[in-house]
mmCIF file with all atom_site columns, C-alpha atoms in Angstrom:
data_model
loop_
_atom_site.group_PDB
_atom_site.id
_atom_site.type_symbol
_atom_site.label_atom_id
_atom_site.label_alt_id
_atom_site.label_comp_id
_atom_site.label_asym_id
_atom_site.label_entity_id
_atom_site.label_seq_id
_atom_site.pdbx_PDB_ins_code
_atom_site.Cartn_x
_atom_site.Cartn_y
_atom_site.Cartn_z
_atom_site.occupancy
_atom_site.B_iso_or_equiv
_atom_site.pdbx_formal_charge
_atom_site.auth_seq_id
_atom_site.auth_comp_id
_atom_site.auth_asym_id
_atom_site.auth_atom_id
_atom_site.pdbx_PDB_model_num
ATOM 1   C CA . UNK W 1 1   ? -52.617 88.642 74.199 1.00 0.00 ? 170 UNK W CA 1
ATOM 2   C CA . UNK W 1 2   ? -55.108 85.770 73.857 1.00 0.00 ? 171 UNK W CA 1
ATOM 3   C CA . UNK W 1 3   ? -58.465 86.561 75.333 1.00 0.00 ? 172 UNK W CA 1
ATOM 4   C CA . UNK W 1 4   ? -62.050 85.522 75.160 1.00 0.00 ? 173 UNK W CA 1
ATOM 5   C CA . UNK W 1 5   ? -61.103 83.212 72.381 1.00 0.00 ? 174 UNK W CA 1
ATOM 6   C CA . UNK W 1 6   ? -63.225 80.038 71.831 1.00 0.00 ? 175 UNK W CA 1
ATOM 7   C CA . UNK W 1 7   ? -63.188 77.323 68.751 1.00 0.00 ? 176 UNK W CA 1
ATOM 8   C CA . UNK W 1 8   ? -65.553 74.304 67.401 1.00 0.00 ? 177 UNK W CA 1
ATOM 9   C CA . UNK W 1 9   ? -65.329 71.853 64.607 1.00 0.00 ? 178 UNK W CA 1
ATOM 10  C CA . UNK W 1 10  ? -63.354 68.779 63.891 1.00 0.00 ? 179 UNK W CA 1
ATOM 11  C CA . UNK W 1 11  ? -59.967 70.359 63.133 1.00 0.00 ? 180 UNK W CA 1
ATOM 12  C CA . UNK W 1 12  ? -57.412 70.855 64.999 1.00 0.00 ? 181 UNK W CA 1
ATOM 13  C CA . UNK W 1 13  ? -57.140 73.513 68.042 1.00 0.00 ? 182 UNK W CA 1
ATOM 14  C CA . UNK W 1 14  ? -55.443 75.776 69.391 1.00 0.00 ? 183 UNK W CA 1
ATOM 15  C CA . UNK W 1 15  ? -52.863 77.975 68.808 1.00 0.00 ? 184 UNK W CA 1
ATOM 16  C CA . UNK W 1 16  ? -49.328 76.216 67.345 1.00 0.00 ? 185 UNK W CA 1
ATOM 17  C CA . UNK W 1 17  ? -45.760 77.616 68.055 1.00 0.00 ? 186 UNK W CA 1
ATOM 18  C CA . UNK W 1 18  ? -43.217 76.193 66.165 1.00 0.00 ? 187 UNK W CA 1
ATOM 19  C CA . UNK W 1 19  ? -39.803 77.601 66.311 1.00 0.00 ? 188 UNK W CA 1
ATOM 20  C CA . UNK W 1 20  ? -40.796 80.963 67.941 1.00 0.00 ? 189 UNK W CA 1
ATOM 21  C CA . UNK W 1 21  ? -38.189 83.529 69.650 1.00 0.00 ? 190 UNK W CA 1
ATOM 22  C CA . UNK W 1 22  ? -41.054 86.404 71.707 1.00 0.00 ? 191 UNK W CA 1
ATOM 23  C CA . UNK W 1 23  ? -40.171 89.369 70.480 1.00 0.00 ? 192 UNK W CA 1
ATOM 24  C CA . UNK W 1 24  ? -41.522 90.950 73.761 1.00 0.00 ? 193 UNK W CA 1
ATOM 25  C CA . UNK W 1 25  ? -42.792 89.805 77.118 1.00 0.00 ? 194 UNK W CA 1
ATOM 26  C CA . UNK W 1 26  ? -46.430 87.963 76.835 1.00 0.00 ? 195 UNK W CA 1
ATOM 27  C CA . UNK W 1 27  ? -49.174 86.737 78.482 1.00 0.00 ? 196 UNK W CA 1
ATOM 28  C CA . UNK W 1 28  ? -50.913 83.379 77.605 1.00 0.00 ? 197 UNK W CA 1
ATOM 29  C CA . UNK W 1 29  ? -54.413 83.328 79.075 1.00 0.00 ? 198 UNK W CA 1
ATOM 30  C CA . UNK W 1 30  ? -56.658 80.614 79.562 1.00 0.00 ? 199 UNK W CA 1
ATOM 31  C CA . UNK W 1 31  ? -59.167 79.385 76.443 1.00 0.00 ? 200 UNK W CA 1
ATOM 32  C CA . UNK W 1 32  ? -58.054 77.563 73.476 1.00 0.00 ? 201 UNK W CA 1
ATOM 33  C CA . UNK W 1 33  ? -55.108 75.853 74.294 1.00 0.00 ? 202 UNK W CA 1
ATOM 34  C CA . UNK W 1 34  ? -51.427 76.951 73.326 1.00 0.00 ? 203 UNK W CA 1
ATOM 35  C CA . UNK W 1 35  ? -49.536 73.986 71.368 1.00 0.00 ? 204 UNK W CA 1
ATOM 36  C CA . UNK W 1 36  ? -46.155 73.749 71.499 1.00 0.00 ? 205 UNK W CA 1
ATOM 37  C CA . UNK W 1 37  ? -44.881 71.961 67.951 1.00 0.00 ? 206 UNK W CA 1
ATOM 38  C CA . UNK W 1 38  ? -41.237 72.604 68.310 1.00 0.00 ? 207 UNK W CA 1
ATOM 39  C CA . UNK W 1 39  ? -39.573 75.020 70.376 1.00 0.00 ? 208 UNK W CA 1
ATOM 40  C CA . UNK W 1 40  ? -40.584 78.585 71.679 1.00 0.00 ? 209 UNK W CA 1
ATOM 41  C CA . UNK W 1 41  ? -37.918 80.598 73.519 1.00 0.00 ? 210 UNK W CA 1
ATOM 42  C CA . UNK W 1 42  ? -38.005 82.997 76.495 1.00 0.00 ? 211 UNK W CA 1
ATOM 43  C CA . UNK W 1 43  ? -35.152 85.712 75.757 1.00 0.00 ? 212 UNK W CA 1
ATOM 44  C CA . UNK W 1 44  ? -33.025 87.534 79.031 1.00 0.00 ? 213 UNK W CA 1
ATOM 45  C CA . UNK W 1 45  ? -35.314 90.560 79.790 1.00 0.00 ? 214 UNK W CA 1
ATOM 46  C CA . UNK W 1 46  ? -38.607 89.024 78.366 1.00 0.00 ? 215 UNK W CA 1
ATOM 47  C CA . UNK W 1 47  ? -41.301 87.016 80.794 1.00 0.00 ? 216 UNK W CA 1
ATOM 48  C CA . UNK W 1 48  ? -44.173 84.908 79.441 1.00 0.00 ? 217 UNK W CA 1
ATOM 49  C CA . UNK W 1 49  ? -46.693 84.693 81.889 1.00 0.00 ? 218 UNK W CA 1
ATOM 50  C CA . UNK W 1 50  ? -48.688 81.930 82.041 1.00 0.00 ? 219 UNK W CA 1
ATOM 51  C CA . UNK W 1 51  ? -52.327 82.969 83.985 1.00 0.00 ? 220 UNK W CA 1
ATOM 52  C CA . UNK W 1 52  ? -54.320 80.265 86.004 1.00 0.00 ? 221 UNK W CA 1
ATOM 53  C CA . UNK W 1 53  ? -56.547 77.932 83.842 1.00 0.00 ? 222 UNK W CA 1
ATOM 54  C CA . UNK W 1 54  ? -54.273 77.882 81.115 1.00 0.00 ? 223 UNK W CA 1
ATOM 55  C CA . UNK W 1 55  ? -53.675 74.376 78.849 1.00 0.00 ? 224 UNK W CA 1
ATOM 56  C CA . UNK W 1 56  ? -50.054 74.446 77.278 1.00 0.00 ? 225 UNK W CA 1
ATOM 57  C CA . UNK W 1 57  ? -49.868 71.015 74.935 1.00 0.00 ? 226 UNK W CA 1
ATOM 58  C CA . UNK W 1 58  ? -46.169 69.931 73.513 1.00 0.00 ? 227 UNK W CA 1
ATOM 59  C CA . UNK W 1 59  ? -46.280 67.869 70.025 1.00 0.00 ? 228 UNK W CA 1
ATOM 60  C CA . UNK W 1 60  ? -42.883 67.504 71.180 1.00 0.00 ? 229 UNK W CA 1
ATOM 61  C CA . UNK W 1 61  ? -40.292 70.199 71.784 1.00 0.00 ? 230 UNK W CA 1
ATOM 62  C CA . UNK W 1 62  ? -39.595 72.524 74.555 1.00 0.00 ? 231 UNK W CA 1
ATOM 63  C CA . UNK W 1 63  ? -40.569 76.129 75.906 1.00 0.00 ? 232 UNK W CA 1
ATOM 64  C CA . UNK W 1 64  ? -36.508 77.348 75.920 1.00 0.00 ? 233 UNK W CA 1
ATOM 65  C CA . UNK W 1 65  ? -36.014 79.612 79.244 1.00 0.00 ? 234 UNK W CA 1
ATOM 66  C CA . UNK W 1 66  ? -33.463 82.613 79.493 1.00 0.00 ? 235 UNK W CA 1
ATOM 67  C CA . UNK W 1 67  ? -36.211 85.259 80.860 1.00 0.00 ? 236 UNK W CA 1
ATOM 68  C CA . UNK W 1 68  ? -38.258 84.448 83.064 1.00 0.00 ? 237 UNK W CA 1
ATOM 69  C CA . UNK W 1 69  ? -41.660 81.971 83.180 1.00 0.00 ? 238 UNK W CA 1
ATOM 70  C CA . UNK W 1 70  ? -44.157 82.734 85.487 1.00 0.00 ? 239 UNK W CA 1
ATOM 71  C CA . UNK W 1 71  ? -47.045 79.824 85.666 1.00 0.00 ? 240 UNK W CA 1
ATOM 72  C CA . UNK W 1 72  ? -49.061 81.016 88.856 1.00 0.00 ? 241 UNK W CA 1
ATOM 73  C CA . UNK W 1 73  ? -52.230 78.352 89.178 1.00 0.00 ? 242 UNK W CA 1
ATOM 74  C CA . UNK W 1 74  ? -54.844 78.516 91.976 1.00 0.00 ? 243 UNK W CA 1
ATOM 75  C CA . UNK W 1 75  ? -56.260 75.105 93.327 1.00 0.00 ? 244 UNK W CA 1
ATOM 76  C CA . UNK W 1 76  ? -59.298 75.913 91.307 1.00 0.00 ? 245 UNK W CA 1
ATOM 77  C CA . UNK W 1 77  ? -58.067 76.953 88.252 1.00 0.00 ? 246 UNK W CA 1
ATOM 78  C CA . UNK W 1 78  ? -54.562 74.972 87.721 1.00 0.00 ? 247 UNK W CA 1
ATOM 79  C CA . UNK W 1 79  ? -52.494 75.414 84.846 1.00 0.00 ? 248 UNK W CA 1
ATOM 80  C CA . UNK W 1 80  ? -51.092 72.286 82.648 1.00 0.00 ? 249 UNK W CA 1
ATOM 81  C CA . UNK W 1 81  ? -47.915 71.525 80.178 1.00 0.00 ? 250 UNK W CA 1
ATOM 82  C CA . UNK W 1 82  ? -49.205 68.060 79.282 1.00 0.00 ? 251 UNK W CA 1
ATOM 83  C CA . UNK W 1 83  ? -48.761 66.393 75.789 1.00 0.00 ? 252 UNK W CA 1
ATOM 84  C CA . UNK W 1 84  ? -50.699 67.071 72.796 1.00 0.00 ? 253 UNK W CA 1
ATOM 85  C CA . UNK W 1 85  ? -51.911 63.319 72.630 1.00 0.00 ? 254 UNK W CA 1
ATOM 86  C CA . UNK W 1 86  ? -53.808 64.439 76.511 1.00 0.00 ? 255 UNK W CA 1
ATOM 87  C CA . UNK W 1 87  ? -57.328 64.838 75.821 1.00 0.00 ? 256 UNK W CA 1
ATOM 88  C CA . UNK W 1 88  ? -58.426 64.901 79.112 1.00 0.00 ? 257 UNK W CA 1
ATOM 89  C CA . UNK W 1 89  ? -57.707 68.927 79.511 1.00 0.00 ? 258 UNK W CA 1
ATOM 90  C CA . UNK W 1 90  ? -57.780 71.639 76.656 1.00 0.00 ? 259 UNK W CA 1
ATOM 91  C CA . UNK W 1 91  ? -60.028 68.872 75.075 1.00 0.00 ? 260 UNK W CA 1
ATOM 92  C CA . UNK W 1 92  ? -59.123 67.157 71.768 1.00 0.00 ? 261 UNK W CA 1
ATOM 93  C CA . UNK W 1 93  ? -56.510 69.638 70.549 1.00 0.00 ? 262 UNK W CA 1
ATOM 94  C CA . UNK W 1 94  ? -55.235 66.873 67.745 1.00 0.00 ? 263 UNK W CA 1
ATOM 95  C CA . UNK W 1 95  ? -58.742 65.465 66.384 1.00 0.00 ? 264 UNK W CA 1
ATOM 96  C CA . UNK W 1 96  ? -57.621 62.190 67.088 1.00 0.00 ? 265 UNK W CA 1
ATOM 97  C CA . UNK W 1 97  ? -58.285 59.767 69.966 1.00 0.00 ? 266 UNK W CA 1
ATOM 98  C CA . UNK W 1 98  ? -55.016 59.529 71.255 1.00 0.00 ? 267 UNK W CA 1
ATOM 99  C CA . UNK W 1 99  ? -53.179 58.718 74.751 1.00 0.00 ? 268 UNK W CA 1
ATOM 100 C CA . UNK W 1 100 ? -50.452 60.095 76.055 1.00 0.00 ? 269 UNK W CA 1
ATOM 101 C CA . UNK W 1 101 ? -47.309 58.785 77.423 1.00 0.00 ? 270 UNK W CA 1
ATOM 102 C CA . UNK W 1 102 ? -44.080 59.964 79.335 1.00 0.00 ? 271 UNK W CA 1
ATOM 103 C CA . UNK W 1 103 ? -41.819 61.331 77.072 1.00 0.00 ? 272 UNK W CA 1
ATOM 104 C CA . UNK W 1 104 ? -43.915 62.612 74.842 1.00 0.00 ? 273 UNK W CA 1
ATOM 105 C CA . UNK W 1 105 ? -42.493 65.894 74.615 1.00 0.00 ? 274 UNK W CA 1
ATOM 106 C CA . UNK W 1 106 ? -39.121 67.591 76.452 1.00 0.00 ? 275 UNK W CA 1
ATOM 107 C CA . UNK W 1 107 ? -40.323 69.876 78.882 1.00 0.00 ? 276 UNK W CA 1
ATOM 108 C CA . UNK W 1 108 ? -39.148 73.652 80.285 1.00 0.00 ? 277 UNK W CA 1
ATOM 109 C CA . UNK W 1 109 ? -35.634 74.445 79.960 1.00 0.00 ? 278 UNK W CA 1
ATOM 110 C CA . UNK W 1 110 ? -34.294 77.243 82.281 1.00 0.00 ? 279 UNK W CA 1
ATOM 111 C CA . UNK W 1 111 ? -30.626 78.507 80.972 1.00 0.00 ? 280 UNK W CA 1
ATOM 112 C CA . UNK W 1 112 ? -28.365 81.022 82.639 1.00 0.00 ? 281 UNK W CA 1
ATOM 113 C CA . UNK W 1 113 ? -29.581 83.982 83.860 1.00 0.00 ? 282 UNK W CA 1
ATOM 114 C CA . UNK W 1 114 ? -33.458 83.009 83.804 1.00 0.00 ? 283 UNK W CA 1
ATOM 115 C CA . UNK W 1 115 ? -35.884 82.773 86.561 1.00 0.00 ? 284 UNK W CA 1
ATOM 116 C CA . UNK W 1 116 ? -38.949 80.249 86.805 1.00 0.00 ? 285 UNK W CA 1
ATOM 117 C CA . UNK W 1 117 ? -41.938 80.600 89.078 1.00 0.00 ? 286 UNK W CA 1
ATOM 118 C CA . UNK W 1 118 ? -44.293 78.098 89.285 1.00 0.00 ? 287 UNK W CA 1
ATOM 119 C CA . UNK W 1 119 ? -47.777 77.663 91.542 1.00 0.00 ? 288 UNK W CA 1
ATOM 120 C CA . UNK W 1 120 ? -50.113 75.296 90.963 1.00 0.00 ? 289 UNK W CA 1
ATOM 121 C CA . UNK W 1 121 ? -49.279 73.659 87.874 1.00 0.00 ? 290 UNK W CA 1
ATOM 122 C CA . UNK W 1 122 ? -49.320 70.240 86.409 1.00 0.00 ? 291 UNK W CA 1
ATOM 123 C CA . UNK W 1 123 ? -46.520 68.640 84.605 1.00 0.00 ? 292 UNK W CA 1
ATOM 124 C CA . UNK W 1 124 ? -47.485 65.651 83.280 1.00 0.00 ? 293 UNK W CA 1
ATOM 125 C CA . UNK W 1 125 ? -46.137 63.508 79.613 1.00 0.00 ? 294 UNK W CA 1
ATOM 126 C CA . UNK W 1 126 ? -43.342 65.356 79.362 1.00 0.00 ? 295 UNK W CA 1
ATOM 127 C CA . UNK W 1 127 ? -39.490 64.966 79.839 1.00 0.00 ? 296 UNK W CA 1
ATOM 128 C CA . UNK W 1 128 ? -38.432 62.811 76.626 1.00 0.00 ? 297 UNK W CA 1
ATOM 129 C CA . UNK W 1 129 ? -34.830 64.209 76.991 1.00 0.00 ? 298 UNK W CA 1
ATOM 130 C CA . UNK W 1 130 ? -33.675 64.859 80.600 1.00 0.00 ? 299 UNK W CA 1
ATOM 131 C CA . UNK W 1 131 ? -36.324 65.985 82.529 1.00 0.00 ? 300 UNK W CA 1
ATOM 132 C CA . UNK W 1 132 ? -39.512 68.154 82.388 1.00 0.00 ? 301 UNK W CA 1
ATOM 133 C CA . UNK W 1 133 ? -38.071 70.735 84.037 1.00 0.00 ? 302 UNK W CA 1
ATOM 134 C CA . UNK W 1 134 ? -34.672 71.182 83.270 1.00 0.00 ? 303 UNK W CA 1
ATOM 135 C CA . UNK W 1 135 ? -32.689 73.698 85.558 1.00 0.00 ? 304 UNK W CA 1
ATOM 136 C CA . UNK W 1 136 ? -29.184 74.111 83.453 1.00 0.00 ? 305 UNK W CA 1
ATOM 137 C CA . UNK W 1 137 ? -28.881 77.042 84.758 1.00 0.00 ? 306 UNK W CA 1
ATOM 138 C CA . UNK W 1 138 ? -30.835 80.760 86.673 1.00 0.00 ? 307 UNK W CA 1
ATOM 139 C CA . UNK W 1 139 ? -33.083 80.143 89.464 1.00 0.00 ? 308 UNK W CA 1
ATOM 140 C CA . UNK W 1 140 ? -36.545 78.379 89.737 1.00 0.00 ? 309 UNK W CA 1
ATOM 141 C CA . UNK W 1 141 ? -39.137 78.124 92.481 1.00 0.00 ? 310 UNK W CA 1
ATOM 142 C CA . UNK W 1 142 ? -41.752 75.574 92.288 1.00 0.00 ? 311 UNK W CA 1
ATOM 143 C CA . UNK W 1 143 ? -44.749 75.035 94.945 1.00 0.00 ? 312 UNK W CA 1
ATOM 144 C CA . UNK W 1 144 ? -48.106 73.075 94.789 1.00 0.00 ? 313 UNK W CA 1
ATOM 145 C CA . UNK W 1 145 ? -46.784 71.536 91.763 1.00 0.00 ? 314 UNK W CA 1
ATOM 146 C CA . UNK W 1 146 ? -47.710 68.173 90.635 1.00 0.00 ? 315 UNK W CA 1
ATOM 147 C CA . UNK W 1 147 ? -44.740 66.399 88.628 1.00 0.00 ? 316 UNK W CA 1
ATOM 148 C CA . UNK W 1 148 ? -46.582 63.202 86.955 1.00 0.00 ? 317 UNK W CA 1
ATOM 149 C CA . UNK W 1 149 ? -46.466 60.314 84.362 1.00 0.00 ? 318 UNK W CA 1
ATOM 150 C CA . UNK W 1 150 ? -43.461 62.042 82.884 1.00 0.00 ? 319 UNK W CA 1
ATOM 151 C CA . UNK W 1 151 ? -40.490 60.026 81.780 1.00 0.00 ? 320 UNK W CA 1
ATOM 152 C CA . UNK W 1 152 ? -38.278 62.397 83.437 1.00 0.00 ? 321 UNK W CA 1
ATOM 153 C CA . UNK W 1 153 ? -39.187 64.619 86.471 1.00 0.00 ? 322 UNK W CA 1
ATOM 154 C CA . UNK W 1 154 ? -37.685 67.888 87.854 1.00 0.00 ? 323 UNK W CA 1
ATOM 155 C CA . UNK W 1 155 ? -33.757 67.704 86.723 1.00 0.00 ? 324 UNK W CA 1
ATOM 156 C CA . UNK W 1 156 ? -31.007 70.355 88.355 1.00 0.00 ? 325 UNK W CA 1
ATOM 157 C CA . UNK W 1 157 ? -27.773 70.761 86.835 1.00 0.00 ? 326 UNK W CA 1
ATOM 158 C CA . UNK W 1 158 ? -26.427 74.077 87.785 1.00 0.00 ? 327 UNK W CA 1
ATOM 159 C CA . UNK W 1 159 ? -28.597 77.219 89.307 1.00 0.00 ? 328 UNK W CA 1
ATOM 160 C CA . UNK W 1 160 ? -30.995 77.212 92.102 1.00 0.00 ? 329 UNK W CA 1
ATOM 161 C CA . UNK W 1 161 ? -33.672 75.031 92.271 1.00 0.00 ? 330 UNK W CA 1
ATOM 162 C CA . UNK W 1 162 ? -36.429 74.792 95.223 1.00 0.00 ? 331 UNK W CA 1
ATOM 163 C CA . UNK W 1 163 ? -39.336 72.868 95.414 1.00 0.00 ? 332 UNK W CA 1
ATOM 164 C CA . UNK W 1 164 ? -41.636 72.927 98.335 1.00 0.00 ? 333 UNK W CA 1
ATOM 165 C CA . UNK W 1 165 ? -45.033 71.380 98.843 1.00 0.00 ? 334 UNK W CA 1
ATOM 166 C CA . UNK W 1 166 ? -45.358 69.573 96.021 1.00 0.00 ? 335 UNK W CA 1
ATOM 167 C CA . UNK W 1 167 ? -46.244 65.887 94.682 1.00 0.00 ? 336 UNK W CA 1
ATOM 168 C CA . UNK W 1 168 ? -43.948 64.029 92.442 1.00 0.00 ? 337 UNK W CA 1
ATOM 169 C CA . UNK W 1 169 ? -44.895 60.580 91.361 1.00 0.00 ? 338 UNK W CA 1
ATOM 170 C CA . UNK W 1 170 ? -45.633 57.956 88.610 1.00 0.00 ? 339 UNK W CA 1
ATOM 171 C CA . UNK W 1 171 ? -42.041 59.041 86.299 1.00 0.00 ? 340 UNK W CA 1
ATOM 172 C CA . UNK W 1 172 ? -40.875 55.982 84.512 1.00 0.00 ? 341 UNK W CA 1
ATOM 173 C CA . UNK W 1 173 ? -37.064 56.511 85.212 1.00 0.00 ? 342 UNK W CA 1
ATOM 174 C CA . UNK W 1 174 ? -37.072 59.392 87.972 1.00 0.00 ? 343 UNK W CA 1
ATOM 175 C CA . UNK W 1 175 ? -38.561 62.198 90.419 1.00 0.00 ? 344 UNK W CA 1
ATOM 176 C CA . UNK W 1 176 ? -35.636 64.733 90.835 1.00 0.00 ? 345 UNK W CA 1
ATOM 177 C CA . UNK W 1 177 ? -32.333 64.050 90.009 1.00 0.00 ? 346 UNK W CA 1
ATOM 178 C CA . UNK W 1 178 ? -29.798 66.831 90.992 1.00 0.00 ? 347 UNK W CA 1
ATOM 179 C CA . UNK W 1 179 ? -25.894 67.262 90.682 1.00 0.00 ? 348 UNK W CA 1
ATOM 180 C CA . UNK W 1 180 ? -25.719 68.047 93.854 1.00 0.00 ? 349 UNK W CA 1
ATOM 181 C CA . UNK W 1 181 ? -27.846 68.862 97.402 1.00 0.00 ? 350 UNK W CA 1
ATOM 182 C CA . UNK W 1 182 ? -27.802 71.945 99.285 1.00 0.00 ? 351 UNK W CA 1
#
């Protein structure tokens, strides 16, 4: 459990995940950012919780779903997947002076079985591969979610999806694409 944490310098920050299975539920907390350089999975019976405030960059890669993900934001304190290149949260996590761009990373995958909860949270960069939220599978509830400047927005392909009271806009190619409507 990250807490209290701070960092200075030149150097890179944050903490960097790169090919990471949890080996039991966690909780990311909000601080130095979390950097996503590859992939970090979610196994069935394990939850990462995600606590308002919290800055989750992607170098590229994805945070792999078969648990559950639980990303509950207040309007004050929202929590953001963004890109690594996006210095205008979590500060200058790469040491470079960088923009981002949609696509820049792939996004959250949610695979069978998994569950997704999301409140307040920003997805913005993201969705290089299908979208930034990829439901493949399991059941996800998004609300007060902003879904921006990705490449790809919220995709469905199997499982339950709902999204309620949210704002998706500014994705190069589209919003929510879904196999089918309920």
């Amino acid at each position: 459990v990250n807490s209290g944490n701070t960092s200075s310098g030149t150097t890179t920050k944050g903490f960097w995940f790169e090919w990471v299975t949890l080996p039991a539920s966690a909780t990311w907390n909000p601080g130095i950012p979390y950097v996503i350089k590859s992939s970090v999975a979610v196994p069935a019976g394990r939850t990462l919780t995600v606590t308002p405030g919290t800055v989750v960059k992607f170098q590229s890669g994805v945070i792999n779903v078969s648990g559950s993900l639980t990303a509950q934001g207040t309007p004050a304190n929202r929590i953001y997947f963004t890109s690594l290149e996006d210095d205008s949260v979590g500060g200058d996590t790469n040491a470079t002076s960088t923009l981002p761009a949609p696509g820049d990373y792939n996004g959250l995958v949610f695979n069978a079985g998994s569950s997704g909860n999301l409140f307040e949270t920003v997805l913005r960069y993201g969705g290089g591969l299908a979208g930034v939220v990829r439901q493949s599978n399991g059941t996800t509830t998004m609300s007060h979610v902003r879904v921006m400047n990705n490449a790809n927005g919220l995709k469905r392909e199997e499982g339950s999806m709902t999204v309620s009271q949210s704002s998706i806009h500014n994705n190069t190619s589209f919003g929510l694409s879904s196999n089918s409507f309920a």
